[in-house]
Coordinates of C-alpha atoms in Angstrom, one line a residue:
M250 CA -0.1 0.3 0.7
R251 CA 2.8 2.5 0.9
T252 CA 5.2 2.5 -2.9
L253 CA 1.4 2.0 -4.1
L254 CA 1.1 5.6 -2.9
L255 CA 4.8 7.0 -3.9
A256 CA 3.7 5.7 -7.1
A257 CA 0.8 8.1 -6.9
A258 CA 2.6 11.1 -5.8
L259 CA 5.0 11.1 -9.0
L260 CA 2.4 10.3 -10.9
A261 CA 0.1 13.1 -9.5
A262 CA 2.4 15.9 -10.6
P263 CA 2.5 17.2 -14.2
A264 CA 2.1 14.9 -17.9
I265 CA 5.6 15.4 -19.2
P266 CA 5.1 15.7 -23.0
A267 CA 5.6 13.2 -26.3
A268 CA 8.4 16.4 -27.2
A269 CA 10.3 15.9 -24.1
Q270 CA 11.1 11.8 -24.5
E271 CA 13.6 13.2 -27.1
S272 CA 15.7 13.1 -23.5
P273 CA 17.9 10.0 -22.6
W274 CA 16.5 11.1 -19.1
V275 CA 13.1 12.4 -18.5
G276 CA 10.8 10.4 -17.2
E277 CA 9.2 7.7 -14.2
Y278 CA 12.2 6.6 -11.9
G279 CA 10.2 3.2 -9.4
L280 CA 13.7 2.4 -7.0
A281 CA 14.8 -1.9 -7.0
E282 CA 16.6 -2.1 -3.6
G283 CA 14.2 -5.4 -2.3
P284 CA 10.5 -5.3 -1.6
D285 CA 10.9 -3.4 2.0
V286 CA 11.0 -0.8 0.4
G287 CA 9.2 1.6 -1.7
G288 CA 10.4 4.7 -4.0
G289 CA 10.5 6.8 -7.1
L290 CA 12.1 9.5 -8.9
L291 CA 10.8 11.9 -11.8
I292 CA 12.7 14.3 -14.0
R293 CA 10.6 16.3 -15.3
N294 CA 10.9 17.3 -19.1
D295 CA 10.8 21.6 -17.1
G296 CA 14.0 21.2 -15.2
R297 CA 12.4 19.2 -12.3
F298 CA 12.5 16.4 -10.6
Q299 CA 10.4 14.8 -7.7
Y300 CA 12.2 11.9 -4.9
M301 CA 10.1 10.1 -2.7
L302 CA 10.9 6.8 0.2
A303 CA 9.8 5.0 2.7
A304 CA 12.0 2.5 4.5
G305 CA 10.9 1.4 7.5
A306 CA 10.8 4.0 10.0
L307 CA 12.3 6.2 7.2
D308 CA 10.8 8.2 4.9
E309 CA 11.9 10.5 2.9
R310 CA 11.0 13.8 -0.2
A311 CA 12.6 16.4 -1.9
E312 CA 11.8 17.9 -5.3
G313 CA 14.0 20.7 -7.3
R314 CA 15.9 21.3 -10.3
W315 CA 18.1 18.9 -12.3
E316 CA 20.9 19.5 -15.2
I317 CA 23.1 17.7 -17.0
R318 CA 27.0 17.0 -16.2
G319 CA 29.0 15.2 -18.8
E320 CA 27.3 12.5 -18.3
A321 CA 25.7 12.2 -15.3
I322 CA 22.3 14.1 -14.7
C323 CA 22.7 15.6 -11.0
L324 CA 19.8 16.9 -8.6
T325 CA 19.7 19.9 -6.3
T326 CA 17.0 20.3 -3.2
D327 CA 15.2 23.8 -4.4
P328 CA 14.5 25.5 -2.3
K329 CA 16.9 24.2 0.2
P330 CA 15.5 22.6 3.2
V331 CA 16.2 23.8 6.7
P332 CA 17.4 20.5 8.6
P333 CA 15.6 19.4 12.0
A334 CA 16.8 20.8 15.5
M335 CA 17.2 19.9 18.6
E336 CA 17.0 23.1 21.3
K337 CA 16.7 22.9 26.0
G338 CA 13.4 23.4 26.9
Q339 CA 11.8 24.0 29.9
L340 CA 11.4 21.0 32.5
I341 CA 8.4 19.0 32.6
E342 CA 6.2 16.2 34.9
V343 CA 5.8 13.2 32.8
E344 CA 3.0 10.6 35.5
G345 CA 3.3 13.8 38.3
A346 CA 7.3 13.4 38.2
V347 CA 9.7 14.6 36.2
P348 CA 12.0 13.2 34.2
T349 CA 15.9 12.6 34.4
L350 CA 15.6 13.3 31.0
L351 CA 12.9 13.9 27.9
V352 CA 12.9 14.5 24.8
T353 CA 10.1 15.4 23.0
W354 CA 8.2 17.1 20.3
P355 CA 7.2 21.1 20.0
D356 CA 3.8 19.8 20.8
G357 CA 5.0 17.7 23.8
E358 CA 4.6 14.9 22.9
G359 CA 7.4 12.1 24.0
V360 CA 9.8 10.4 21.7
P361 CA 11.0 6.8 22.1
G362 CA 13.8 5.7 21.2
V363 CA 17.0 8.4 21.3
D364 CA 19.8 7.4 21.8
F365 CA 21.8 9.2 24.4
T366 CA 25.1 9.0 26.7
I367 CA 24.3 10.5 30.5
G368 CA 28.3 12.0 32.3
F369 CA 28.0 12.2 35.7
D370 CA 30.3 13.1 38.4
S371 CA 31.8 10.0 39.4
G372 CA 32.1 6.6 37.4
D373 CA 31.4 5.4 34.0
P374 CA 28.9 7.6 31.9
T375 CA 26.0 5.4 30.5
E376 CA 24.1 4.6 27.5
D377 CA 20.2 3.4 26.5
Y378 CA 16.9 4.8 25.1
T379 CA 14.6 6.9 25.2
Q380 CA 11.3 5.3 25.8
Y381 CA 8.2 8.5 25.3
Y382 CA 8.2 8.4 29.3
G383 CA 12.0 10.1 28.8
W384 CA 14.6 8.1 31.0
T385 CA 14.2 8.1 34.7
M386 CA 17.8 7.4 36.9
P387 CA 17.3 4.1 39.2
D388 CA 16.9 4.8 42.5
D389 CA 19.2 4.0 44.4
D390 CA 22.2 5.8 41.7
K391 CA 22.6 8.9 43.7
R392 CA 24.6 9.6 41.2
I393 CA 24.6 13.5 39.5
P394 CA 24.7 14.2 36.1
R395 CA 27.0 16.7 34.4
W396 CA 26.1 15.7 30.3
V397 CA 24.0 14.9 28.2
E398 CA 24.9 13.5 24.3
L399 CA 21.6 12.7 22.1
R400 CA 21.2 10.6 18.8
E401 CA 18.8 10.4 17.0
P402 CA 19.5 7.2 14.8
I403 CA 16.6 7.5 11.6
Y404 CA 17.0 10.7 11.1
G405 CA 20.5 11.3 12.0
I406 CA 19.5 14.0 14.1
T407 CA 22.3 15.7 16.8
A408 CA 23.7 18.7 18.7
P409 CA 26.0 20.2 20.5
R410 CA 26.5 18.5 24.4
Y411 CA 24.4 19.4 26.2
E412 CA 26.8 20.6 30.2
L413 CA 24.6 20.9 32.9
T414 CA 24.2 23.3 35.5
E415 CA 23.1 23.8 38.8
A416 CA 20.2 25.3 38.2
D417 CA 19.5 21.8 36.1
G418 CA 19.1 20.4 39.5
G419 CA 21.4 16.5 37.7
K420 CA 18.0 16.7 34.8
L421 CA 17.4 17.4 30.9
H422 CA 14.9 18.3 28.1
V423 CA 15.5 18.1 24.8
I424 CA 12.8 19.4 22.3
I425 CA 13.3 18.2 18.5
V426 CA 12.1 21.3 16.1
P427 CA 11.1 19.2 13.1
N428 CA 11.5 22.5 10.5
D429 CA 11.6 20.2 7.4
I430 CA 12.6 16.1 9.1
G431 CA 12.9 14.5 6.0
V432 CA 13.4 16.4 2.9
V433 CA 17.3 15.2 1.6
D434 CA 19.1 17.9 1.2
F435 CA 20.4 17.4 -3.0
D436 CA 23.0 19.1 -3.3
G437 CA 24.6 18.3 -6.6
A438 CA 23.7 14.5 -5.7
C439 CA 24.5 12.8 -9.6
A440 CA 23.7 10.1 -10.6
E441 CA 24.4 7.7 -13.8
K442 CA 22.9 6.3 -16.8
T443 CA 22.3 2.0 -16.6
E444 CA 21.5 -0.5 -18.6
R445 CA 17.4 -0.5 -16.7
G446 CA 17.0 2.8 -15.4
L447 CA 19.9 4.9 -13.1
T448 CA 21.5 4.6 -10.2
L449 CA 22.0 7.6 -7.4
H450 CA 26.0 7.9 -5.6
R451 CA 24.6 10.1 -2.6
A452 CA 27.1 9.7 0.7
E453 CA 24.5 6.8 2.1
G454 CA 24.9 5.0 -0.8
D455 CA 23.7 4.3 -4.4
M456 CA 21.0 3.9 -5.0
R457 CA 19.1 2.0 -7.6
F458 CA 16.4 3.2 -9.4
A459 CA 14.6 0.9 -13.2
R460 CA 12.6 3.2 -15.5
L461 CA 8.8 1.7 -15.7
G462 CA 7.4 2.1 -18.5
G463 CA 10.1 1.3 -21.3
E464 CA 12.3 3.3 -23.1

């Protein structure tokens, strides 16, 4: 169903005139990366492209400009997306108590699965991941948190180390500001033509697309 929705979204773009088929790049491409991943790339005759991907919890999208560079086609997201960010928020209670660490969206909804490392006034740091209700130190651990590092693994959101002061009381609330989360910043990412379609080269790895509907 997810793959069908992706295809429908791409097909909703303006139709490509028959004359534009003179370009070897213009057309629709489907991601050829296995049954659990769905995605597509639409190269339009007006110099624009659309891209979508769904892989597990990860959803990506982008649109922008394309240009020919030698024997490759290169994509640039336009407008340039604003990446998601983390910012420190006011401490809040969850189920009647303030957690040691809480990560939320701007509306206060907890964000699970954020990896963290907490350093203390003594002993080794602790590594774990957040739940919807945050994370709270065990009652028998009397150490005082001094710093926290956070890593959101799906979209790769990070922040500089949070140094905790006396005013923090050993607790931290971090808000993930989505901005243009999920929008890929293609900054001249190039693809080369293959027998079946094209291969897009990204810093995260190559993506293979098969041309749909024949040449």
